[in-house]
Amino acid sequence: MSFKVVVDSSSDIPLDKATNSGITTVPMPVTIDGEIFLEGINLQANDFYSKFETFKELPKTSQPNPNTLLETYEKILSEGHEVVAIHLSSGLSSTLSTARMIREMTSAPERVHVIDSLGASFGYGLLALFAQNVLQFASSWEEAEKTILEYRKNMRYVFTIDNLEYLVKGGRVSRPAGFIGGLLDVKPILHFTSEGKIEPFAKVRTRRAAIRKLVEIMADDLENMENLHQQVIGISHSTCFSDAQILAEEIRQRFQVKDIWISEIGCVVGSHTGPGTLALFYPTSK
């Protein structure tokens, strides 16, 4: 018995890590000024962010093409593997419900397992990488699923953005929260709830204070954590790599962790958060 993990491109897994892990990434569409692009195919993050301020309207995103999902699942099944499809949080997208519908259309629905990541960007990517590793040694799906869901439950997503305008316009955060953020000219800190939705968590005055706050939140979460030295921490950014490096260095100075992986926020997630987003992801227990 063997398994293959499938994700959508909102996972923001660096290409080399996805390739080396054997993870299949399905592209998600991004509509820019009426033209549809596929993330990672004919739309790359560098071009996307360099032109972001020139877009006539905020880019729109949608779920992966259902036919692409079906073809991807069927290819893996035909190779003799079981599919483990981990998709963007159901609190943000209808991708999960589509994936469940597509599962029933495959030649072997019982060999297609669909998981709600309850997250986005590289936090979701870390979950997928963890799942792929677990599945290499699992004796059954039931055994692997329990471990994967436990990791998902303990996954923490906290991030800061330059302003709430894009999240508010995209409907990912409530207008009152966006109004308060703009009125006070603050640097908001947000997080994912256990239901995979985005909520404001705190607010600070400066970018430097926002970075410190992310580290403080992590310290509070991991104060009594065992085996911290075995953990991989994820950081994602959109056009602020230097801030990501500063955050990584502050974490290294304060904690003994196994590694810190930095990922660029892709076009799908970036359509809703905009440039200048800095995110931190970590499991709160082994």
mmCIF file of C-alpha atoms in Angstrom, residues 14-221:
data_model
loop_
_atom_site.group_PDB
_atom_site.id
_atom_site.type_symbol
_atom_site.label_atom_id
_atom_site.label_comp_id
_atom_site.label_asym_id
_atom_site.label_seq_id
_atom_site.Cartn_x
_atom_site.Cartn_y
_atom_site.Cartn_z
ATOM 1 C CA PRO A 14 8.519 25.597 -2.652
ATOM 2 C CA LEU A 15 8.861 23.639 -5.887
ATOM 3 C CA ASP A 16 11.996 21.800 -4.783
ATOM 4 C CA LYS A 17 10.374 20.578 -1.562
ATOM 5 C CA ALA A 18 7.214 19.464 -3.357
ATOM 6 C CA THR A 19 9.242 17.629 -6.005
ATOM 7 C CA ASN A 20 11.600 15.976 -3.529
ATOM 8 C CA SER A 21 8.663 14.853 -1.383
ATOM 9 C CA GLY A 22 6.653 13.478 -4.305
ATOM 10 C CA ILE A 23 3.746 15.866 -3.682
ATOM 11 C CA THR A 24 1.521 16.758 -6.637
ATOM 12 C CA THR A 25 0.362 20.374 -6.848
ATOM 13 C CA VAL A 26 -2.815 21.297 -8.722
ATOM 14 C CA PRO A 27 -2.824 24.904 -10.017
ATOM 15 C CA MET A 28 -5.542 27.304 -8.929
ATOM 16 C CA PRO A 29 -6.940 29.990 -11.236
ATOM 17 C CA VAL A 30 -6.391 33.691 -10.646
ATOM 18 C CA THR A 31 -8.412 36.222 -12.625
ATOM 19 C CA ILE A 32 -6.620 39.507 -13.245
ATOM 20 C CA ASP A 33 -8.558 42.282 -14.965
ATOM 21 C CA GLY A 34 -10.796 39.747 -16.672
ATOM 22 C CA GLU A 35 -8.040 37.360 -17.812
ATOM 23 C CA ILE A 36 -7.678 33.917 -16.209
ATOM 24 C CA PHE A 37 -4.233 32.605 -15.285
ATOM 25 C CA LEU A 38 -3.081 29.384 -13.613
ATOM 26 C CA GLU A 39 -0.760 29.821 -10.664
ATOM 27 C CA GLY A 40 2.603 28.209 -11.325
ATOM 28 C CA ILE A 41 1.784 27.586 -14.980
ATOM 29 C CA ASN A 42 1.434 30.952 -16.698
ATOM 30 C CA LEU A 43 1.440 33.131 -13.586
ATOM 31 C CA GLN A 44 4.453 33.381 -11.310
ATOM 32 C CA ALA A 45 4.736 35.268 -8.030
ATOM 33 C CA ASN A 46 7.482 37.634 -9.199
ATOM 34 C CA ASP A 47 5.474 38.955 -12.127
ATOM 35 C CA PHE A 48 2.279 38.997 -10.086
ATOM 36 C CA TYR A 49 3.637 41.217 -7.317
ATOM 37 C CA SER A 50 5.628 43.474 -9.618
ATOM 38 C CA LYS A 51 2.373 44.398 -11.390
ATOM 39 C CA PHE A 52 0.062 44.230 -8.372
ATOM 40 C CA GLU A 53 -0.370 47.991 -7.948
ATOM 41 C CA THR A 54 -1.236 48.385 -11.633
ATOM 42 C CA PHE A 55 -4.210 45.991 -11.582
ATOM 43 C CA LYS A 56 -7.488 47.790 -12.253
ATOM 44 C CA GLU A 57 -9.246 45.703 -9.619
ATOM 45 C CA LEU A 58 -8.325 43.226 -6.933
ATOM 46 C CA PRO A 59 -7.447 39.809 -8.450
ATOM 47 C CA LYS A 60 -10.056 37.112 -7.969
ATOM 48 C CA THR A 61 -9.362 33.472 -7.183
ATOM 49 C CA SER A 62 -11.388 30.315 -7.650
ATOM 50 C CA GLN A 63 -11.144 26.608 -6.965
ATOM 51 C CA PRO A 64 -9.084 24.294 -9.192
ATOM 52 C CA ASN A 65 -10.703 23.079 -12.383
ATOM 53 C CA PRO A 66 -12.804 19.998 -11.431
ATOM 54 C CA ASN A 67 -11.578 18.124 -14.515
ATOM 55 C CA THR A 68 -7.988 18.781 -13.476
ATOM 56 C CA LEU A 69 -8.697 17.397 -10.020
ATOM 57 C CA LEU A 70 -10.352 14.312 -11.499
ATOM 58 C CA GLU A 71 -7.478 13.702 -13.920
ATOM 59 C CA THR A 72 -4.930 14.151 -11.136
ATOM 60 C CA TYR A 73 -6.673 11.741 -8.789
ATOM 61 C CA GLU A 74 -7.207 9.156 -11.548
ATOM 62 C CA LYS A 75 -3.571 9.268 -12.638
ATOM 63 C CA ILE A 76 -2.426 8.466 -9.103
ATOM 64 C CA LEU A 77 -5.002 5.687 -8.780
ATOM 65 C CA SER A 78 -3.915 4.195 -12.109
ATOM 66 C CA GLU A 79 -0.339 4.033 -10.810
ATOM 67 C CA GLY A 80 -1.540 1.849 -7.944
ATOM 68 C CA HIS A 81 -1.459 4.459 -5.178
ATOM 69 C CA GLU A 82 -4.113 5.855 -2.874
ATOM 70 C CA VAL A 83 -4.792 9.580 -3.051
ATOM 71 C CA VAL A 84 -4.533 11.862 -0.036
ATOM 72 C CA ALA A 85 -5.910 15.208 -1.188
ATOM 73 C CA ILE A 86 -5.273 18.073 1.225
ATOM 74 C CA HIS A 87 -6.875 21.328 0.168
ATOM 75 C CA LEU A 88 -7.256 24.982 1.111
ATOM 76 C CA SER A 89 -9.334 25.642 4.225
ATOM 77 C CA SER A 90 -13.072 25.169 3.804
ATOM 78 C CA GLY A 91 -13.399 28.373 5.797
ATOM 79 C CA LEU A 92 -11.913 30.283 2.865
ATOM 80 C CA SER A 93 -12.772 28.330 -0.269
ATOM 81 C CA SER A 94 -15.175 25.835 -1.830
ATOM 82 C CA THR A 95 -12.243 23.744 -3.079
ATOM 83 C CA LEU A 96 -12.751 21.107 -0.387
ATOM 84 C CA SER A 97 -16.419 20.487 -1.246
ATOM 85 C CA THR A 98 -15.479 20.173 -4.915
ATOM 86 C CA ALA A 99 -12.721 17.707 -4.061
ATOM 87 C CA ARG A 100 -15.204 15.578 -2.118
ATOM 88 C CA MET A 101 -17.581 15.627 -5.073
ATOM 89 C CA ILE A 102 -14.780 14.644 -7.448
ATOM 90 C CA ARG A 103 -13.772 11.775 -5.153
ATOM 91 C CA GLU A 104 -17.160 10.172 -5.753
ATOM 92 C CA MET A 105 -16.608 10.449 -9.508
ATOM 93 C CA THR A 106 -13.312 8.546 -9.480
ATOM 94 C CA SER A 107 -12.913 4.886 -10.348
ATOM 95 C CA ALA A 108 -12.094 4.039 -6.709
ATOM 96 C CA PRO A 109 -13.597 6.521 -4.226
ATOM 97 C CA GLU A 110 -12.573 4.309 -1.317
ATOM 98 C CA ARG A 111 -8.930 4.945 -2.242
ATOM 99 C CA VAL A 112 -9.274 8.744 -2.318
ATOM 100 C CA HIS A 113 -8.994 10.497 1.044
ATOM 101 C CA VAL A 114 -9.832 14.215 1.246
ATOM 102 C CA ILE A 115 -8.624 16.372 4.144
ATOM 103 C CA ASP A 116 -9.521 19.951 5.024
ATOM 104 C CA SER A 117 -6.230 21.719 5.766
ATOM 105 C CA LEU A 118 -8.049 24.380 7.841
ATOM 106 C CA GLY A 119 -5.236 26.650 6.723
ATOM 107 C CA ALA A 120 -3.507 28.345 3.834
ATOM 108 C CA SER A 121 -0.064 29.174 2.480
ATOM 109 C CA PHE A 122 2.978 27.396 3.851
ATOM 110 C CA GLY A 123 1.313 26.390 7.120
ATOM 111 C CA TYR A 124 -0.943 24.232 4.994
ATOM 112 C CA GLY A 125 2.174 23.268 3.065
ATOM 113 C CA LEU A 126 3.899 22.086 6.247
ATOM 114 C CA LEU A 127 0.855 19.943 6.999
ATOM 115 C CA ALA A 128 1.108 18.347 3.551
ATOM 116 C CA LEU A 129 4.841 17.709 3.894
ATOM 117 C CA PHE A 130 4.265 16.176 7.318
ATOM 118 C CA ALA A 131 1.490 13.988 5.894
ATOM 119 C CA GLN A 132 3.688 12.775 3.053
ATOM 120 C CA ASN A 133 6.361 11.753 5.534
ATOM 121 C CA VAL A 134 3.885 9.960 7.800
ATOM 122 C CA LEU A 135 2.352 8.106 4.862
ATOM 123 C CA GLN A 136 5.700 6.609 3.877
ATOM 124 C CA PHE A 137 5.691 4.527 7.045
ATOM 125 C CA ALA A 138 1.979 4.031 7.707
ATOM 126 C CA SER A 139 0.589 0.509 7.796
ATOM 127 C CA SER A 140 -2.960 1.718 7.148
ATOM 128 C CA TRP A 141 -4.867 4.866 6.201
ATOM 129 C CA GLU A 142 -6.645 4.882 9.565
ATOM 130 C CA GLU A 143 -3.331 4.975 11.390
ATOM 131 C CA ALA A 144 -1.960 7.751 9.190
ATOM 132 C CA GLU A 145 -5.136 9.827 9.278
ATOM 133 C CA LYS A 146 -5.146 9.984 13.065
ATOM 134 C CA THR A 147 -1.568 11.283 13.126
ATOM 135 C CA ILE A 148 -2.167 13.814 10.343
ATOM 136 C CA LEU A 149 -5.319 15.210 11.949
ATOM 137 C CA GLU A 150 -3.545 15.533 15.292
ATOM 138 C CA TYR A 151 -0.793 17.581 13.624
ATOM 139 C CA ARG A 152 -3.439 19.702 11.875
ATOM 140 C CA LYS A 153 -5.166 20.398 15.199
ATOM 141 C CA ASN A 154 -1.906 21.675 16.671
ATOM 142 C CA MET A 155 -0.863 23.796 13.669
ATOM 143 C CA ARG A 156 -0.657 27.526 14.409
ATOM 144 C CA TYR A 157 -1.071 30.266 11.803
ATOM 145 C CA VAL A 158 -0.275 33.880 12.727
ATOM 146 C CA PHE A 159 0.532 36.673 10.324
ATOM 147 C CA THR A 160 0.791 40.404 9.849
ATOM 148 C CA ILE A 161 -0.126 42.507 6.847
ATOM 149 C CA ASP A 162 0.441 46.113 5.848
ATOM 150 C CA ASN A 163 -3.299 46.804 5.906
ATOM 151 C CA LEU A 164 -6.609 44.942 5.890
ATOM 152 C CA GLU A 165 -7.902 46.407 2.627
ATOM 153 C CA TYR A 166 -7.398 43.298 0.495
ATOM 154 C CA LEU A 167 -8.774 40.829 3.050
ATOM 155 C CA VAL A 168 -11.838 43.006 3.589
ATOM 156 C CA LYS A 169 -12.512 43.456 -0.134
ATOM 157 C CA GLY A 170 -12.127 39.717 -0.673
ATOM 158 C CA GLY A 171 -14.537 38.927 2.152
ATOM 159 C CA ARG A 172 -11.927 37.037 4.190
ATOM 160 C CA VAL A 173 -12.204 39.361 7.191
ATOM 161 C CA SER A 174 -15.136 41.450 8.437
ATOM 162 C CA ARG A 175 -15.500 45.073 7.360
ATOM 163 C CA PRO A 176 -15.585 46.427 10.942
ATOM 164 C CA ALA A 177 -12.170 44.852 11.603
ATOM 165 C CA GLY A 178 -10.843 46.345 8.391
ATOM 166 C CA PHE A 179 -12.272 49.764 9.241
ATOM 167 C CA ILE A 180 -10.665 49.793 12.670
ATOM 168 C CA GLY A 181 -7.313 48.748 11.244
ATOM 169 C CA GLY A 182 -7.352 51.529 8.670
ATOM 170 C CA LEU A 183 -8.629 54.159 11.083
ATOM 171 C CA LEU A 184 -5.917 53.582 13.640
ATOM 172 C CA ASP A 185 -3.165 53.074 11.058
ATOM 173 C CA VAL A 186 -2.001 49.944 12.856
ATOM 174 C CA LYS A 187 -0.154 46.826 11.786
ATOM 175 C CA PRO A 188 -2.724 44.099 12.420
ATOM 176 C CA ILE A 189 -1.841 40.615 13.622
ATOM 177 C CA LEU A 190 -4.274 37.958 12.451
ATOM 178 C CA HIS A 191 -4.624 34.224 12.961
ATOM 179 C CA PHE A 192 -6.543 31.196 11.768
ATOM 180 C CA THR A 193 -9.250 29.849 14.039
ATOM 181 C CA SER A 194 -9.801 26.136 14.646
ATOM 182 C CA GLU A 195 -12.501 26.333 11.948
ATOM 183 C CA GLY A 196 -9.992 27.546 9.382
ATOM 184 C CA LYS A 197 -11.210 31.141 9.270
ATOM 185 C CA ILE A 198 -9.235 34.362 9.636
ATOM 186 C CA GLU A 199 -9.753 36.617 12.635
ATOM 187 C CA PRO A 200 -7.909 39.635 14.040
ATOM 188 C CA PHE A 201 -5.679 38.678 16.967
ATOM 189 C CA ALA A 202 -3.807 41.821 17.997
ATOM 190 C CA LYS A 203 -2.591 45.141 16.671
ATOM 191 C CA VAL A 204 0.667 47.048 16.976
ATOM 192 C CA ARG A 205 1.946 50.339 15.646
ATOM 193 C CA THR A 206 5.003 49.431 13.605
ATOM 194 C CA ARG A 207 6.327 46.669 11.392
ATOM 195 C CA ARG A 208 9.173 46.000 13.795
ATOM 196 C CA ALA A 209 6.686 45.631 16.640
ATOM 197 C CA ALA A 210 4.638 43.243 14.491
ATOM 198 C CA ILE A 211 7.646 40.983 14.019
ATOM 199 C CA ARG A 212 8.342 41.009 17.752
ATOM 200 C CA LYS A 213 4.697 40.221 18.440
ATOM 201 C CA LEU A 214 4.801 37.164 16.161
ATOM 202 C CA VAL A 215 7.782 35.856 18.144
ATOM 203 C CA GLU A 216 6.022 36.571 21.446
ATOM 204 C CA ILE A 217 2.926 34.682 20.342
ATOM 205 C CA MET A 218 5.099 31.733 19.383
ATOM 206 C CA ALA A 219 6.896 31.883 22.727
ATOM 207 C CA ASP A 220 3.592 31.786 24.601
ATOM 208 C CA ASP A 221 2.420 28.805 22.561
#
